[in-house]
Each structure stands twice: as C-alpha cells, then as structure tokens.
mmCIF file of C-alpha atoms in Angstrom:
data_model
loop_
_atom_site.group_PDB
_atom_site.id
_atom_site.type_symbol
_atom_site.label_atom_id
_atom_site.label_comp_id
_atom_site.label_asym_id
_atom_site.label_seq_id
_atom_site.Cartn_x
_atom_site.Cartn_y
_atom_site.Cartn_z
ATOM 1 C CA MET A 1 101.404 119.037 98.418
ATOM 2 C CA GLU A 2 102.407 116.476 101.003
ATOM 3 C CA SER A 3 105.894 117.932 101.555
ATOM 4 C CA ASP A 4 108.504 120.324 100.251
ATOM 5 C CA ARG A 5 110.593 117.445 98.884
ATOM 6 C CA TYR A 6 108.663 115.850 96.015
ATOM 7 C CA ILE A 7 106.095 116.947 93.484
ATOM 8 C CA SER A 8 104.440 114.200 91.451
ATOM 9 C CA VAL A 9 101.954 114.545 88.616
ATOM 10 C CA LYS A 10 100.360 112.396 85.974
ATOM 11 C CA ASP A 11 101.102 113.760 82.511
ATOM 12 C CA THR A 12 99.085 112.722 79.461
ATOM 13 C CA ALA A 13 100.647 113.315 76.064
ATOM 14 C CA ALA A 14 98.739 114.338 72.944
ATOM 15 C CA ASP A 15 98.884 110.731 71.692
ATOM 16 C CA GLY A 16 97.063 109.526 74.830
ATOM 17 C CA SER A 17 100.074 107.881 76.477
ATOM 18 C CA SER A 18 100.607 108.756 80.114
ATOM 19 C CA GLN A 19 103.562 109.037 82.415
ATOM 20 C CA VAL A 20 104.243 109.912 86.016
ATOM 21 C CA VAL A 21 106.594 112.834 86.504
ATOM 22 C CA VAL A 22 108.397 113.217 89.862
ATOM 23 C CA VAL A 23 110.366 116.374 90.685
ATOM 24 C CA ASP A 24 112.822 116.066 93.603
ATOM 25 C CA MET A 25 113.094 119.563 95.057
ATOM 26 C CA HIS A 26 116.077 118.552 97.253
ATOM 27 C CA GLN A 27 118.136 117.274 94.309
ATOM 28 C CA GLY A 28 118.277 120.444 92.233
ATOM 29 C CA ASN A 29 114.709 119.969 90.924
ATOM 30 C CA SER A 30 115.717 116.776 89.138
ATOM 31 C CA VAL A 31 112.910 115.326 87.010
ATOM 32 C CA ASN A 32 112.202 111.611 86.733
ATOM 33 C CA ARG A 33 109.645 110.417 84.156
ATOM 34 C CA ARG A 34 108.179 106.906 84.090
ATOM 35 C CA PRO A 35 105.545 105.543 81.725
ATOM 36 C CA MET A 36 102.598 104.460 83.898
ATOM 37 C CA LYS A 37 98.862 104.220 83.477
ATOM 38 C CA ALA A 38 98.010 105.419 86.975
ATOM 39 C CA GLU A 39 95.088 107.812 87.442
ATOM 40 C CA ALA A 40 96.786 109.475 90.410
ATOM 41 C CA THR A 41 100.134 109.431 92.203
ATOM 42 C CA LEU A 42 101.209 110.338 95.723
ATOM 43 C CA MET A 43 104.830 110.704 96.799
ATOM 44 C CA ASN A 44 105.891 109.855 100.324
ATOM 45 C CA PRO A 45 106.953 113.111 102.032
ATOM 46 C CA ALA A 46 110.156 111.646 103.514
ATOM 47 C CA GLU A 47 111.318 108.767 101.296
ATOM 48 C CA ASN A 48 111.522 108.099 97.566
ATOM 49 C CA ILE A 49 108.333 106.016 97.717
ATOM 50 C CA ILE A 50 105.437 106.451 95.323
ATOM 51 C CA ALA A 51 101.840 105.290 95.608
ATOM 52 C CA LEU A 52 99.863 104.814 92.387
ATOM 53 C CA LYS A 53 96.086 104.629 92.127
ATOM 54 C CA GLY A 54 94.133 103.400 89.135
ATOM 55 C CA SER A 55 91.129 101.441 87.937
ATOM 56 C CA THR A 56 91.099 97.857 86.756
ATOM 57 C CA GLU A 57 88.632 96.927 84.049
ATOM 58 C CA GLY A 58 85.843 94.814 85.504
ATOM 59 C CA GLN A 59 86.588 95.855 89.121
ATOM 60 C CA THR A 60 84.410 98.281 91.089
ATOM 61 C CA GLY A 61 87.087 99.793 93.324
ATOM 62 C CA HIS A 62 90.478 101.382 92.833
ATOM 63 C CA PHE A 63 93.765 99.515 92.574
ATOM 64 C CA VAL A 64 96.703 100.845 94.636
ATOM 65 C CA GLN A 65 100.376 99.952 94.207
ATOM 66 C CA VAL A 66 103.252 101.286 96.310
ATOM 67 C CA PHE A 67 106.895 101.240 95.147
ATOM 68 C CA ASN A 68 110.232 102.198 96.684
ATOM 69 C CA LEU A 69 111.852 103.998 93.740
ATOM 70 C CA ASP A 70 115.372 103.742 95.208
ATOM 71 C CA SER A 71 115.373 99.958 95.718
ATOM 72 C CA LYS A 72 112.916 99.251 92.837
ATOM 73 C CA GLU A 73 110.907 97.196 95.349
ATOM 74 C CA LYS A 74 107.132 96.812 95.284
ATOM 75 C CA LEU A 75 106.001 97.481 98.856
ATOM 76 C CA GLY A 76 102.352 96.634 98.420
ATOM 77 C CA VAL A 77 99.392 96.009 96.135
ATOM 78 C CA TYR A 78 95.741 96.413 97.103
ATOM 79 C CA GLN A 79 92.469 96.073 95.189
ATOM 80 C CA ALA A 80 89.876 98.149 97.035
ATOM 81 C CA THR A 81 86.234 97.070 96.991
ATOM 82 C CA GLU A 82 85.116 100.707 96.721
ATOM 83 C CA GLN A 83 86.224 103.906 95.021
ATOM 84 C CA LEU A 84 88.961 105.724 96.928
ATOM 85 C CA VAL A 85 88.094 109.417 97.157
ATOM 86 C CA PHE A 86 91.066 110.686 99.183
ATOM 87 C CA TRP A 87 94.466 109.429 100.315
ATOM 88 C CA ARG A 88 97.505 110.730 102.123
ATOM 89 C CA TRP A 89 100.627 109.633 103.944
ATOM 90 C CA LEU A 90 100.185 109.635 107.738
ATOM 91 C CA GLY A 91 103.780 108.600 108.457
ATOM 92 C CA PRO A 92 106.903 107.266 106.746
ATOM 93 C CA ARG A 93 105.227 103.948 105.868
ATOM 94 C CA MET A 94 101.560 104.529 106.808
ATOM 95 C CA LEU A 95 99.141 105.330 103.994
ATOM 96 C CA ALA A 96 95.558 106.428 104.703
ATOM 97 C CA LEU A 97 92.911 105.445 102.138
ATOM 98 C CA VAL A 98 89.493 107.124 102.337
ATOM 99 C CA GLY A 99 86.821 105.203 100.480
ATOM 100 C CA GLU A 100 83.224 106.052 99.702
ATOM 101 C CA LYS A 101 82.159 104.141 102.850
ATOM 102 C CA ASP A 102 85.210 103.262 104.939
ATOM 103 C CA ILE A 103 88.591 104.647 106.020
ATOM 104 C CA TYR A 104 91.667 102.393 106.003
ATOM 105 C CA HIS A 105 95.252 102.608 107.253
ATOM 106 C CA TRP A 106 97.886 100.633 105.365
ATOM 107 C CA ASN A 107 101.074 99.859 107.298
ATOM 108 C CA LEU A 108 103.674 99.306 104.591
ATOM 109 C CA GLU A 109 106.375 98.497 107.179
ATOM 110 C CA VAL A 110 104.823 95.022 107.338
ATOM 111 C CA ALA A 111 105.574 92.871 104.283
ATOM 112 C CA ASN A 112 102.515 91.630 102.364
ATOM 113 C CA SER A 113 100.175 93.683 104.540
ATOM 114 C CA THR A 114 96.725 94.846 103.522
ATOM 115 C CA PRO A 115 94.920 98.002 104.624
ATOM 116 C CA GLU A 116 93.089 97.776 107.947
ATOM 117 C CA LYS A 117 89.597 99.273 108.256
ATOM 118 C CA ILE A 118 89.727 102.007 110.907
ATOM 119 C CA PHE A 119 86.160 103.314 110.822
ATOM 120 C CA GLN A 120 83.098 103.734 108.658
ATOM 121 C CA ARG A 121 81.944 107.100 107.347
ATOM 122 C CA SER A 122 78.587 108.130 108.819
ATOM 123 C CA GLY A 123 76.169 111.044 108.938
ATOM 124 C CA LYS A 124 76.916 113.862 106.497
ATOM 125 C CA LEU A 125 80.378 112.378 105.898
ATOM 126 C CA ALA A 126 78.730 109.341 104.260
ATOM 127 C CA GLU A 127 76.316 111.228 102.027
ATOM 128 C CA ALA A 128 76.734 111.251 98.253
ATOM 129 C CA GLY A 129 78.035 114.601 97.090
ATOM 130 C CA THR A 130 80.200 115.149 100.174
ATOM 131 C CA GLN A 131 83.769 116.003 99.149
ATOM 132 C CA VAL A 132 86.592 114.896 101.450
ATOM 133 C CA ILE A 133 89.188 117.659 101.726
ATOM 134 C CA SER A 134 91.455 116.423 104.534
ATOM 135 C CA TYR A 135 92.310 113.487 106.757
ATOM 136 C CA ALA A 136 94.616 113.407 109.774
ATOM 137 C CA ALA A 137 95.588 111.187 112.695
ATOM 138 C CA ASN A 138 97.782 111.670 115.736
ATOM 139 C CA SER A 139 101.187 109.965 115.860
ATOM 140 C CA GLN A 140 99.839 107.070 117.982
ATOM 141 C CA MET A 141 96.956 106.587 115.498
ATOM 142 C CA SER A 142 94.556 106.690 118.450
ATOM 143 C CA TRP A 143 92.349 109.425 116.974
ATOM 144 C CA CYS A 144 91.481 110.396 113.414
ATOM 145 C CA LEU A 145 89.904 113.452 111.809
ATOM 146 C CA LEU A 146 88.044 113.332 108.494
ATOM 147 C CA THR A 147 87.136 116.732 107.041
ATOM 148 C CA ALA A 148 84.685 117.197 104.197
ATOM 149 C CA ILE A 149 82.423 119.767 102.599
ATOM 150 C CA SER A 150 78.962 119.441 101.097
ATOM 151 C CA THR A 151 76.228 121.646 99.719
ATOM 152 C CA GLN A 152 72.461 121.361 99.627
ATOM 153 C CA ASP A 153 71.866 124.232 97.204
ATOM 154 C CA GLN A 154 74.086 123.628 94.144
ATOM 155 C CA GLY A 155 77.073 125.403 95.662
ATOM 156 C CA ARG A 156 75.571 128.676 96.919
ATOM 157 C CA THR A 157 76.451 127.699 100.493
ATOM 158 C CA ILE A 158 78.808 125.113 101.947
ATOM 159 C CA ASP A 159 77.723 122.906 104.885
#
C-alpha cells in the first residue's frame, strides 16, 4: 500500500470484463468502480490521482496513463520501450517507473512531460530473474535506492 488513504485493485469478472476499484478510506470506505482494461493501477497517496499500466498490442513495453479523478483530467500518457517491473509515487506529482534496464522519474506537474531517465540498472540489479521489491529517493531527488532480490538456487537462498 502506498498510503492509508486509497486502496486500488483491478477486478476481473467471470465474463472476462475488468474494472478498477478504488476504495477511499477517508470518505467512509466509499467504493468507486470504473471499467478499464489496465493490468495494474496505482493511486497517488495524497491526491485522487490514478496511474494505470497496461500493454498495447504490437508494442514491446508498457503503456502508462495518469488521470486526476476529481477534475477528470488526463495528466500524462507514456509508451515505455521496455517492460515496467515496478512503480511508485515519490511525491505528490512524481512517479517513479522501474524498467527492465532503466529507472525513470516522471514529473506530472509539468504539462505534456515525459519520464526522464535517472539511471541504468547494473550488476545484479540488471540480471534476469532479479525481482525489484522497493524504490526510494530523497525529497531533493539527489539520491535513489533500488532494492531487489534474486536467487541462484531456485529459491533455497536469497541473494
């Protein structure tokens, strides 16, 4: 969970249709359901802003859209060139996207912005089979921490 305010999940019905369900814990656990084909959703911890991640047929990377649910405004759209394996909100309008090779920060305060490459994964962090479990940055965005786990022996030990 990113915060104690929102919980968002993708729900797939028996007929195969999908919807995004958002529970606002500060509004009496009110439930908002929207039909969407997103593979994953991430609510902003402070504002009623949702990020949606999915795949586009014929594209190799993930597609990300960000919406302000209060104003019904689309804040950004991005077609990544790689699969995104982890994401999280770093600030009120800063979204971190961790790809298979690179890490990006997307400043959604700036209209029509695109994610900026911050650094490239290297060493064990770049190896196939490494699972990213956390990402953090300080408030000035001057340092970043990528945390991951991997195993060389089919899960008996964790590196």
